[in-house]
GROMACS .gro file of N, CA, C and O in nm:
model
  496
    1UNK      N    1  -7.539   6.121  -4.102
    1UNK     CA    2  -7.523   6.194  -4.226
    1UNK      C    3  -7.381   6.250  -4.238
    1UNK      O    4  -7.323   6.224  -4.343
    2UNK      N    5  -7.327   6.312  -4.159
    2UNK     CA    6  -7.218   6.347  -4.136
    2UNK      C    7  -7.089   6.267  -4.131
    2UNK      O    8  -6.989   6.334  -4.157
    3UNK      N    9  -7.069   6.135  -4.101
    3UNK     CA   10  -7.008   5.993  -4.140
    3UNK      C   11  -7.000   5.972  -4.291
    3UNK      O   12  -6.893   5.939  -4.341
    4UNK      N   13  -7.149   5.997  -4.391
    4UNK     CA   14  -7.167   5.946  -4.461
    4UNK      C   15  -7.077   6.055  -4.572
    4UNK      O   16  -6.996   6.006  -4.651
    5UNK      N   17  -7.102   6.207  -4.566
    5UNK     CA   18  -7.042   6.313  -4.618
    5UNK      C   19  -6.853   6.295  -4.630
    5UNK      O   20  -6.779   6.314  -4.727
    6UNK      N   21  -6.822   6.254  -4.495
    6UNK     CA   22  -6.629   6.250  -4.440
    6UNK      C   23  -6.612   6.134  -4.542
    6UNK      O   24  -6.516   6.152  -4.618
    7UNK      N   25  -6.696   5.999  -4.567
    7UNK     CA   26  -6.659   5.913  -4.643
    7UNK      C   27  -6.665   5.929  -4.780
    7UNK      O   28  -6.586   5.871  -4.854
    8UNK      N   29  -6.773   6.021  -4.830
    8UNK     CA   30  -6.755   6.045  -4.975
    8UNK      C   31  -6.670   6.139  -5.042
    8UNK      O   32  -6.637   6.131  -5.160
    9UNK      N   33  -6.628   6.247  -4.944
    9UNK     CA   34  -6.552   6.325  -4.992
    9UNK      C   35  -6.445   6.415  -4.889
    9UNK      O   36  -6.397   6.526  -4.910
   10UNK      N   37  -6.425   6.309  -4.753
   10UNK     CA   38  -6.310   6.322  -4.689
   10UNK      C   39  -6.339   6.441  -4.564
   10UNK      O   40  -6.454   6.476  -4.536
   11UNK      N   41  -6.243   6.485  -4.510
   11UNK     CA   42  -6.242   6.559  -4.401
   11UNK      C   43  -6.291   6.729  -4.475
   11UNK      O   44  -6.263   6.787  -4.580
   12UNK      N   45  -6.374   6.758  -4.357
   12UNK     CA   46  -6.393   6.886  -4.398
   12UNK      C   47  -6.301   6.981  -4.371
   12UNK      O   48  -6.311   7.047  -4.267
   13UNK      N   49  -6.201   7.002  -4.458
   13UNK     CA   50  -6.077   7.093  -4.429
   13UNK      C   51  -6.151   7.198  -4.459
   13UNK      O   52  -6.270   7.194  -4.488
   14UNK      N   53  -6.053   7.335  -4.448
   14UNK     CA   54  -6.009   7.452  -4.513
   14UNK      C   55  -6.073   7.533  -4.663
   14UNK      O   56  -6.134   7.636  -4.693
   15UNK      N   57  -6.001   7.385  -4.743
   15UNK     CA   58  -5.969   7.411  -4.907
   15UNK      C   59  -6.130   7.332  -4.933
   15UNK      O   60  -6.194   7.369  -5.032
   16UNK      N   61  -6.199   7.207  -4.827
   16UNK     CA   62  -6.342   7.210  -4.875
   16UNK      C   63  -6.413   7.284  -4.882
   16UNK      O   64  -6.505   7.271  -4.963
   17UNK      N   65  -6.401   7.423  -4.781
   17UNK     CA   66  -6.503   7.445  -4.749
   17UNK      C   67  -6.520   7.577  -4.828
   17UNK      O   68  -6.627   7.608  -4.880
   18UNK      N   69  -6.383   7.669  -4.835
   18UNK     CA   70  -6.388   7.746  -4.910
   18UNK      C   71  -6.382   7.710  -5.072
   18UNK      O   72  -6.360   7.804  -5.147
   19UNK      N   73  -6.396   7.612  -5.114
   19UNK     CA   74  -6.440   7.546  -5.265
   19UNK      C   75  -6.591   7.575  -5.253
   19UNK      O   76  -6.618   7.687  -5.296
   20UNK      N   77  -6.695   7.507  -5.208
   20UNK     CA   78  -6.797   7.509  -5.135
   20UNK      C   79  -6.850   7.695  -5.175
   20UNK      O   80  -6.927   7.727  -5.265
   21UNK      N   81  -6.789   7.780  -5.088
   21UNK     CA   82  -6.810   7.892  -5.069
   21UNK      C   83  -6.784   7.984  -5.196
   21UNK      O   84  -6.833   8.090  -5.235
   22UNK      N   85  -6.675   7.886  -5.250
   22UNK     CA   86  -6.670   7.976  -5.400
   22UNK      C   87  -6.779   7.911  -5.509
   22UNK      O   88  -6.856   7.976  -5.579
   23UNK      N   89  -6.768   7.807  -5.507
   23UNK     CA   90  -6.908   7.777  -5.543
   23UNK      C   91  -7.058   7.823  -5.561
   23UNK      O   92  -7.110   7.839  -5.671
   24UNK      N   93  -7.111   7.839  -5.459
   24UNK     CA   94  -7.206   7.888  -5.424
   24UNK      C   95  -7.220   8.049  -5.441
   24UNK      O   96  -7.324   8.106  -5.409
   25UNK      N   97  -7.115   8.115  -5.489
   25UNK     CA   98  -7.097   8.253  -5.490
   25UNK      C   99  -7.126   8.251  -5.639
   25UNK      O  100  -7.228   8.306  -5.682
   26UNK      N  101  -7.027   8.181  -5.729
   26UNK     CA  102  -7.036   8.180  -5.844
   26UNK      C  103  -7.192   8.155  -5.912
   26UNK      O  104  -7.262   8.217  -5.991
   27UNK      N  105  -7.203   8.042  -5.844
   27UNK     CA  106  -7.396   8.045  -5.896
   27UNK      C  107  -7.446   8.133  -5.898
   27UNK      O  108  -7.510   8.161  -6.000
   28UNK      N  109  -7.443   8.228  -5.782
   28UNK     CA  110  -7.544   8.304  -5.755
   28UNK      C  111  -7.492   8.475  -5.857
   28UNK      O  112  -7.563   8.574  -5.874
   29UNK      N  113  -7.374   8.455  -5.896
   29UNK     CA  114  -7.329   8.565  -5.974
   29UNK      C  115  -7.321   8.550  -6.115
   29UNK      O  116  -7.298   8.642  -6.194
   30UNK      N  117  -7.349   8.383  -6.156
   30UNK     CA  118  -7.377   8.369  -6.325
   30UNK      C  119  -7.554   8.421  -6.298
   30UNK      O  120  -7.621   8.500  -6.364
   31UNK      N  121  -7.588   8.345  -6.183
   31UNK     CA  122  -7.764   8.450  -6.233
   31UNK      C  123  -7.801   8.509  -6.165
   31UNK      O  124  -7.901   8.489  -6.096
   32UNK      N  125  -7.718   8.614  -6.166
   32UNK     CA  126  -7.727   8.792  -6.141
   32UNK      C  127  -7.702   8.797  -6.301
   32UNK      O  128  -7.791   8.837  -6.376
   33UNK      N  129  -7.577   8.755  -6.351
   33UNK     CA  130  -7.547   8.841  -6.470
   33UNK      C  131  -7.684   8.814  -6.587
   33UNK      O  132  -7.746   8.891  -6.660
   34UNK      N  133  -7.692   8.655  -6.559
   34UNK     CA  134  -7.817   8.584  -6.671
   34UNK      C  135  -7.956   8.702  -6.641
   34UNK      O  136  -8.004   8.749  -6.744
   35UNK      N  137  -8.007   8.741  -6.532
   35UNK     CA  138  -8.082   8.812  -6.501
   35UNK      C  139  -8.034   8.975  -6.590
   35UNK      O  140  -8.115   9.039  -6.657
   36UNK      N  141  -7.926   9.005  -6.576
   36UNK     CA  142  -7.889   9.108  -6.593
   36UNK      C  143  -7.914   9.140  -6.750
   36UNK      O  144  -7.962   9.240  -6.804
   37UNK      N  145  -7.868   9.029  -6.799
   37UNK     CA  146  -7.879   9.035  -6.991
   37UNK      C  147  -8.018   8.985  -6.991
   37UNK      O  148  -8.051   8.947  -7.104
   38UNK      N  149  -8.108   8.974  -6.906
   38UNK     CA  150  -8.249   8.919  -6.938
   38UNK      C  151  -8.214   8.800  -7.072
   38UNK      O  152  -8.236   8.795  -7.193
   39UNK      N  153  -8.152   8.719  -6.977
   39UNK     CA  154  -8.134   8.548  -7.085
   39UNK      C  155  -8.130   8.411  -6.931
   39UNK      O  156  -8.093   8.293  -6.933
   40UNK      N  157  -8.191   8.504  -6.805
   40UNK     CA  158  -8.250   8.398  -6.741
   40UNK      C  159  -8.346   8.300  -6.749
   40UNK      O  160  -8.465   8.328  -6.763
   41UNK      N  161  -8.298   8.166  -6.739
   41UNK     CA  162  -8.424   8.088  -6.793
   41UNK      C  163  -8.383   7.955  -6.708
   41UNK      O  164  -8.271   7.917  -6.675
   42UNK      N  165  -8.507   7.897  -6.683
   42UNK     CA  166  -8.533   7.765  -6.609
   42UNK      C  167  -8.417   7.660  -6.640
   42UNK      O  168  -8.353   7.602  -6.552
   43UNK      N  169  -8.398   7.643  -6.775
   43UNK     CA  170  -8.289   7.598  -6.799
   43UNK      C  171  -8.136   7.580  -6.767
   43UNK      O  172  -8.055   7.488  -6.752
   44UNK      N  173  -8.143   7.743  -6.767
   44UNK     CA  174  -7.969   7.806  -6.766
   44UNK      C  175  -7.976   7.756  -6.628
   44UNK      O  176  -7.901   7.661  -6.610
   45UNK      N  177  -8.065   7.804  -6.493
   45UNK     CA  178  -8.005   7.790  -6.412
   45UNK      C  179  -8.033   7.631  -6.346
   45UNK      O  180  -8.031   7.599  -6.227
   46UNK      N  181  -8.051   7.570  -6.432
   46UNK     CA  182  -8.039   7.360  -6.357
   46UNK      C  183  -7.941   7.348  -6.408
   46UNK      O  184  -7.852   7.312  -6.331
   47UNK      N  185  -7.895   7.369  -6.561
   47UNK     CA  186  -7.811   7.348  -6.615
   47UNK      C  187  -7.638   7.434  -6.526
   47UNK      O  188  -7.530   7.379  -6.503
   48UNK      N  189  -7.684   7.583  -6.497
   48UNK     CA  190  -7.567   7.605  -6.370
   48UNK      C  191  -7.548   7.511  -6.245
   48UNK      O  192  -7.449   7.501  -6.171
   49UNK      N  193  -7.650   7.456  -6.241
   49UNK     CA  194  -7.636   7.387  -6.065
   49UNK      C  195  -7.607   7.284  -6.097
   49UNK      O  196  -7.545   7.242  -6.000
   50UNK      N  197  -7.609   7.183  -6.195
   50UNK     CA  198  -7.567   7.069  -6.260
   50UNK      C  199  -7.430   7.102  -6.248
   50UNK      O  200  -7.378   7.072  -6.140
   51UNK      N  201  -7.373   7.147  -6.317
   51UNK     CA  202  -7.220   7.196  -6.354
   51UNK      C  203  -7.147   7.195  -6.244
   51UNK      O  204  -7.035   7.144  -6.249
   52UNK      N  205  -7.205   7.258  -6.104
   52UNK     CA  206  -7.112   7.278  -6.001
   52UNK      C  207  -7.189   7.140  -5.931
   52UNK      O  208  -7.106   7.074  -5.869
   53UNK      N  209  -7.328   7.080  -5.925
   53UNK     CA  210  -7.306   6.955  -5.893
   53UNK      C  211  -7.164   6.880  -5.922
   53UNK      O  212  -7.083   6.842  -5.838
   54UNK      N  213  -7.157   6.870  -6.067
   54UNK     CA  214  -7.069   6.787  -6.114
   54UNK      C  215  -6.957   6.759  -6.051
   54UNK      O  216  -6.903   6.652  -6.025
   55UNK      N  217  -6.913   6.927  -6.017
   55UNK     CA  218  -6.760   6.931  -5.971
   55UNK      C  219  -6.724   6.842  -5.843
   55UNK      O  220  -6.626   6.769  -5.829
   56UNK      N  221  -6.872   6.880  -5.717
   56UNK     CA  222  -6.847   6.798  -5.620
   56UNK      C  223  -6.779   6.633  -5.638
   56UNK      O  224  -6.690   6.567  -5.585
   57UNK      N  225  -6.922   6.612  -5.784
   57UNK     CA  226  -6.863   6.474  -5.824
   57UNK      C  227  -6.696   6.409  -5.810
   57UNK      O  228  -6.637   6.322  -5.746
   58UNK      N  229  -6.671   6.502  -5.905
   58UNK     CA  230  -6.525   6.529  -5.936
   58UNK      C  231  -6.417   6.503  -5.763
   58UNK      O  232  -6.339   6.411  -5.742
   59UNK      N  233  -6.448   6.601  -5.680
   59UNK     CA  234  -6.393   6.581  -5.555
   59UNK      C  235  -6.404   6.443  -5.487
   59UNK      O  236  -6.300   6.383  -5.459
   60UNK      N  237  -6.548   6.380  -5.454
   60UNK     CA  238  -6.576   6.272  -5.432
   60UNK      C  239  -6.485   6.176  -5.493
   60UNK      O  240  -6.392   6.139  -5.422
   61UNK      N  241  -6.494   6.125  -5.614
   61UNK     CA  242  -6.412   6.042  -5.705
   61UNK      C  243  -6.246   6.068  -5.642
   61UNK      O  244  -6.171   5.980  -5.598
   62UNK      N  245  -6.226   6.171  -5.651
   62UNK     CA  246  -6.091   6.244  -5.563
   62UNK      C  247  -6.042   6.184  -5.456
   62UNK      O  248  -5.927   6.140  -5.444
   63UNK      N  249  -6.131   6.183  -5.375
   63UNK     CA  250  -6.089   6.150  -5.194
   63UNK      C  251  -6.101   6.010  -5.237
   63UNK      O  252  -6.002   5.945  -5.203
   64UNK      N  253  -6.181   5.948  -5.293
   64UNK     CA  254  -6.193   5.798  -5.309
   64UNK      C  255  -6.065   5.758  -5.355
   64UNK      O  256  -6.000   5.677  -5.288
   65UNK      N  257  -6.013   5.814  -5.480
   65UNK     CA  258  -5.856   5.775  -5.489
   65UNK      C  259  -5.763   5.793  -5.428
   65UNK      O  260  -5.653   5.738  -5.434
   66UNK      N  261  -5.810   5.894  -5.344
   66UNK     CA  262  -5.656   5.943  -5.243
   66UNK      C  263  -5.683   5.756  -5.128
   66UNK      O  264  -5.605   5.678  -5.073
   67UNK      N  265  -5.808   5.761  -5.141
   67UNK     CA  266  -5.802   5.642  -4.982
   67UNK      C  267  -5.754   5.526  -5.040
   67UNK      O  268  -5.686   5.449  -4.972
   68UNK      N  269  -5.792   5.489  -5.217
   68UNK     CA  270  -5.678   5.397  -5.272
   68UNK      C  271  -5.576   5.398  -5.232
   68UNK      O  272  -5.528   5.338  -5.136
   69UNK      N  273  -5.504   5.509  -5.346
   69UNK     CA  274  -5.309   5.540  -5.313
   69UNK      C  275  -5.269   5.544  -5.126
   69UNK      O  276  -5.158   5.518  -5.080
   70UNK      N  277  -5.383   5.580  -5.051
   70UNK     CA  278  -5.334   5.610  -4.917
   70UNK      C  279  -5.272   5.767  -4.886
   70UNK      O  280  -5.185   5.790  -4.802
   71UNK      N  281  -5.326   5.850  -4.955
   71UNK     CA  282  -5.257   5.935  -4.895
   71UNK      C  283  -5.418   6.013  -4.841
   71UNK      O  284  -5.539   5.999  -4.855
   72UNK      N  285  -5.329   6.091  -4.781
   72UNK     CA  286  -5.470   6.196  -4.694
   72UNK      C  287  -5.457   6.351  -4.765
   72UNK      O  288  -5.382   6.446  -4.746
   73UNK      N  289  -5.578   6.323  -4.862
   73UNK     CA  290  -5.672   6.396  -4.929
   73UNK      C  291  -5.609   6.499  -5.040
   73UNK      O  292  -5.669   6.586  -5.102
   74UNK      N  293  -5.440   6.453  -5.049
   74UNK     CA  294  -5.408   6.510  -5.159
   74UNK      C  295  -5.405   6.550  -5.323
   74UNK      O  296  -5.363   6.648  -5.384
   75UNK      N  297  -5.477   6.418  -5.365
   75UNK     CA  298  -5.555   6.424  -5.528
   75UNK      C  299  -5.722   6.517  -5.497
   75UNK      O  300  -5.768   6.592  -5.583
   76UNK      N  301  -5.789   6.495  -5.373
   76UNK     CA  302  -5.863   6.578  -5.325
   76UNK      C  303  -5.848   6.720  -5.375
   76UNK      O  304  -5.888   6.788  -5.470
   77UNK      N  305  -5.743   6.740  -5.229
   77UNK     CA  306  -5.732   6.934  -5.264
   77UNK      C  307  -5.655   6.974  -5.382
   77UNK      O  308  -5.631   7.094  -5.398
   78UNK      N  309  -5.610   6.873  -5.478
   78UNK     CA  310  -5.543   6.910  -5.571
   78UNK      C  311  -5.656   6.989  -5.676
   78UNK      O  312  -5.656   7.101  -5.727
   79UNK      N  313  -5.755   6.864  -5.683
   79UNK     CA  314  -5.883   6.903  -5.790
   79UNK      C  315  -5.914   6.981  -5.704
   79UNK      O  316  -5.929   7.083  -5.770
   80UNK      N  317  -5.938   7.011  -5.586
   80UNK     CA  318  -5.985   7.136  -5.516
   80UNK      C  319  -5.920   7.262  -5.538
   80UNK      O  320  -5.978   7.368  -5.562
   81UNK      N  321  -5.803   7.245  -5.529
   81UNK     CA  322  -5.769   7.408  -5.578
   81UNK      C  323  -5.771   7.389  -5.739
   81UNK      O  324  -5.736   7.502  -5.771
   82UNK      N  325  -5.782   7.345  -5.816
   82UNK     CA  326  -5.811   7.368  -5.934
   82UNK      C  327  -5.933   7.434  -5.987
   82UNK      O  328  -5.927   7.517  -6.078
   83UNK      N  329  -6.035   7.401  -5.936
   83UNK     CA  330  -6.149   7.429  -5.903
   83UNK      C  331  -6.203   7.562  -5.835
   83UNK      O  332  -6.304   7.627  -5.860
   84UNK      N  333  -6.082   7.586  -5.722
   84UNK     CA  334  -6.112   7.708  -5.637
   84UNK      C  335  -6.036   7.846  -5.747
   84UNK      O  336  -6.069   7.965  -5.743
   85UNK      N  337  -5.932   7.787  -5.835
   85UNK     CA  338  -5.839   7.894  -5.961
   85UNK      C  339  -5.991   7.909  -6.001
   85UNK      O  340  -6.054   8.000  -5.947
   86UNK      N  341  -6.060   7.818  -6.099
   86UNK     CA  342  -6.107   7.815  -6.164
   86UNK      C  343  -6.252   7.913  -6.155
   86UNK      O  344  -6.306   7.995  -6.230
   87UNK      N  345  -6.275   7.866  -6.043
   87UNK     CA  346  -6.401   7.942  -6.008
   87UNK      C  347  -6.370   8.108  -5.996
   87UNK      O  348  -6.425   8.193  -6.067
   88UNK      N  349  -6.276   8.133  -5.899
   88UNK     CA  350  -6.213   8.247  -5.907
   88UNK      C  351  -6.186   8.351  -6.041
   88UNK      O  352  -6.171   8.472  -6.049
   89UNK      N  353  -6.187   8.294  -6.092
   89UNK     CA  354  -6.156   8.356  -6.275
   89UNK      C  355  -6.293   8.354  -6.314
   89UNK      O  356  -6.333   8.463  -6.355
   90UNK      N  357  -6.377   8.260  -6.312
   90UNK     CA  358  -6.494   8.289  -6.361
   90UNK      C  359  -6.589   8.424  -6.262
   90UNK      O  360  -6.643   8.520  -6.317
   91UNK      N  361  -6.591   8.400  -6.117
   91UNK     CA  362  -6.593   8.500  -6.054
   91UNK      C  363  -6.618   8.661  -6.104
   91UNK      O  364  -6.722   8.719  -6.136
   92UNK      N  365  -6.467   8.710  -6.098
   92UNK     CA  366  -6.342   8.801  -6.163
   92UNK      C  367  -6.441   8.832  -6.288
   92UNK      O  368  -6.486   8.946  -6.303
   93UNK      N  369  -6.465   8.754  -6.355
   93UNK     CA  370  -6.489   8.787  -6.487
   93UNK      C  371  -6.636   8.803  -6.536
   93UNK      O  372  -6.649   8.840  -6.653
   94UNK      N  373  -6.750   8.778  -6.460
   94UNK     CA  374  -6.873   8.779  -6.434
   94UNK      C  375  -6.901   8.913  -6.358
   94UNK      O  376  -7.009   8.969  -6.374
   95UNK      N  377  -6.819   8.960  -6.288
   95UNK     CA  378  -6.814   9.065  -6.202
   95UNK      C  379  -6.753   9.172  -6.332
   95UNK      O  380  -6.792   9.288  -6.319
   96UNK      N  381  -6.684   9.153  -6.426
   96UNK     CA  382  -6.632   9.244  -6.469
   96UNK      C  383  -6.738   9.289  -6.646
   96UNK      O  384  -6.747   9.379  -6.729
   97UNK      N  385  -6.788   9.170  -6.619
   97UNK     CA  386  -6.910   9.156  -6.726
   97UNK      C  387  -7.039   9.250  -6.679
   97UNK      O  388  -7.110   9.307  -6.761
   98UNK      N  389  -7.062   9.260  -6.497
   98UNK     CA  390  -7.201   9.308  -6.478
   98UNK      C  391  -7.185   9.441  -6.458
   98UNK      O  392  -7.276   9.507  -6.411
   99UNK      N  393  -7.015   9.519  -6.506
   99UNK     CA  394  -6.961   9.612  -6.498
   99UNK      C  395  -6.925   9.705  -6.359
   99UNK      O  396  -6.930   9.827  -6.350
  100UNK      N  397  -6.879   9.584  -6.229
  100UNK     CA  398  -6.861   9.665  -6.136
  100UNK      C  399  -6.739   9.644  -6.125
  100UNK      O  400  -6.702   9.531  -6.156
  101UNK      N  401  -6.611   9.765  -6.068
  101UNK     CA  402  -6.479   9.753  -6.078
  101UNK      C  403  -6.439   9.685  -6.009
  101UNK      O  404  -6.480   9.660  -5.895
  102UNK      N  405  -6.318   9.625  -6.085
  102UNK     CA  406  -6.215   9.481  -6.015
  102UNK      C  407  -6.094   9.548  -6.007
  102UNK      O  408  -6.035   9.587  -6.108
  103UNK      N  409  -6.054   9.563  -5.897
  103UNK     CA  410  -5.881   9.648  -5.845
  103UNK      C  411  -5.830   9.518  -5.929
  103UNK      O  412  -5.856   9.399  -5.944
  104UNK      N  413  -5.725   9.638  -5.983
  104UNK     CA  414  -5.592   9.580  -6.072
  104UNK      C  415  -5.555   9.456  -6.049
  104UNK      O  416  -5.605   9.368  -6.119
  105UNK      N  417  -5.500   9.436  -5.990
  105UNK     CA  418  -5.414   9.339  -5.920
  105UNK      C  419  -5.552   9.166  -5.908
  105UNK      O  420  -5.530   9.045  -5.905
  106UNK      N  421  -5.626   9.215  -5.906
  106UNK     CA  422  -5.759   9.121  -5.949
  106UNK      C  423  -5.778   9.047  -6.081
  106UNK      O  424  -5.807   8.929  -6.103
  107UNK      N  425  -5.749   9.163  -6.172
  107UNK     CA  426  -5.744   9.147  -6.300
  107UNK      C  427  -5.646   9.086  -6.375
  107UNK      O  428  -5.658   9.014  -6.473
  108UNK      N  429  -5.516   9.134  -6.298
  108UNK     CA  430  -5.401   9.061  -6.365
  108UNK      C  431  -5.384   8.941  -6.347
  108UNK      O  432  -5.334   8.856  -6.421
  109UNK      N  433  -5.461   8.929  -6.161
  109UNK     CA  434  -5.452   8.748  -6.171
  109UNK      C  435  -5.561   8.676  -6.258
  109UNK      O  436  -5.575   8.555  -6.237
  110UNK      N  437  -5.626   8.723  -6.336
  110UNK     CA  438  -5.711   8.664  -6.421
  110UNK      C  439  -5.621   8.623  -6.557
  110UNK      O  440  -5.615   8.515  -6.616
  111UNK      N  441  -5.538   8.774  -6.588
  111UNK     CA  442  -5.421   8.700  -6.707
  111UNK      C  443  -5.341   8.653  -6.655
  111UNK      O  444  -5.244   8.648  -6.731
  112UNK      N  445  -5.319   8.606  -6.552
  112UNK     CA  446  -5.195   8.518  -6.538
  112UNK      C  447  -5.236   8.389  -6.560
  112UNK      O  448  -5.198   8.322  -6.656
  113UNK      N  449  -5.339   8.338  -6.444
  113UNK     CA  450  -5.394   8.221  -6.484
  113UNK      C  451  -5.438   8.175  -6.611
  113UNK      O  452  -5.440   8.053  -6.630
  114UNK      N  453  -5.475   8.258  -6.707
  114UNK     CA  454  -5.515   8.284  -6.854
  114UNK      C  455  -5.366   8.222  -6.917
  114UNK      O  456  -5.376   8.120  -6.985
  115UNK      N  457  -5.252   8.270  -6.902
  115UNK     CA  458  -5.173   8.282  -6.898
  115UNK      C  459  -5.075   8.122  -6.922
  115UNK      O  460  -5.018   8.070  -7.018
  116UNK      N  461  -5.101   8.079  -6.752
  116UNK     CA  462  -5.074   7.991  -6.717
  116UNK      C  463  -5.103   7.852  -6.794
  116UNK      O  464  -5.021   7.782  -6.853
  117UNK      N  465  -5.278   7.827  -6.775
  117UNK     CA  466  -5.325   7.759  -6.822
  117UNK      C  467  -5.281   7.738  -7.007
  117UNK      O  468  -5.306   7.632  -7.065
  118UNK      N  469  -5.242   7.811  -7.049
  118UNK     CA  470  -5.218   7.818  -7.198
  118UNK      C  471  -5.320   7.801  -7.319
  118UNK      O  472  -5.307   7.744  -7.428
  119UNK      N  473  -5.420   7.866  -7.267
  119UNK     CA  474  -5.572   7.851  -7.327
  119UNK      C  475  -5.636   7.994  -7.279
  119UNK      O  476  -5.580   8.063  -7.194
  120UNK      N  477  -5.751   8.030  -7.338
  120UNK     CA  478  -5.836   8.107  -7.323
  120UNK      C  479  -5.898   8.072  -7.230
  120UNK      O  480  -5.928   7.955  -7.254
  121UNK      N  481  -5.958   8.115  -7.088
  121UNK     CA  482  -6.105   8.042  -7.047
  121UNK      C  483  -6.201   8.124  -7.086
  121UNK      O  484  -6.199   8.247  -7.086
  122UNK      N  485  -6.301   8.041  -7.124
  122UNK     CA  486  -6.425   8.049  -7.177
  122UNK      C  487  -6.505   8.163  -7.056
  122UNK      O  488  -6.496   8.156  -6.933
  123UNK      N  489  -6.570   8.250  -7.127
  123UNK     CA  490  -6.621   8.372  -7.101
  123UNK      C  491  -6.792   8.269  -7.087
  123UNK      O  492  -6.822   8.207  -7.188
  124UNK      N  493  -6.867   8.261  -6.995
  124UNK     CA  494  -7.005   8.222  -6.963
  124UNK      C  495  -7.094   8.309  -6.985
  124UNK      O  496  -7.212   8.285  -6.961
   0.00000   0.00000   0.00000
């Protein structure tokens, strides 16, 4: 099984695992909040675990192109830290929705990336 995992989506670095970890945080903090607004429903949360299914997708497809081009696992952790911004902001902002305080410096990296990106991200 473990052969089969390194081949679909490469070495278990660092930046996998803490993707992974932000992941799994985020689920579990969109339904706290879904719970919280009482708009939890069977739905919302397949439809959450779908979504971060997906992303794995996304990585997989990733490492597969890096073993095209030949390089080691850099289109990988690229979508990986995109993913790890990404989650992070949603995070940040789910936390700041269920009204518990986010030190400054938390917050601002939410407008920066806001910022950065040159778009709004979408509030869940």
């Amino acid at each position: 099984m473990d052969q089969y995992l390194q081949y679909i989506f490469g070495d278990n670095n660092i930046v996998f695992q803490v993707l992974l970890y932000f992941l799994g945080v985020n689920y579990l903090l969109q339904l706290f909040l879904a719970i919280y607004r009482k708009k939890i429903s069977y739905q919302f949360a397949i439809h959450a675990f779908l979504k971060k299914l997906a992303i794995f997708l996304v990585i997989a497809v990733a490492h597969q192109t890096d073993r095209v081009i030949g390089d080691e696992n850099m289109v990988r952790d690229g979508a990986a830290f995109f993913y790890l911004a990404n989650e992070l902001l949603t995070m940040i902002e789910t936390l700041m929705q269920l009204g518990i305080k986010i030190p400054k410096v938390l917050k601002n990296l939410v407008e920066v990336f806001k910022t950065n990106a040159g778009e709004n991200h979408e509030k869940k």
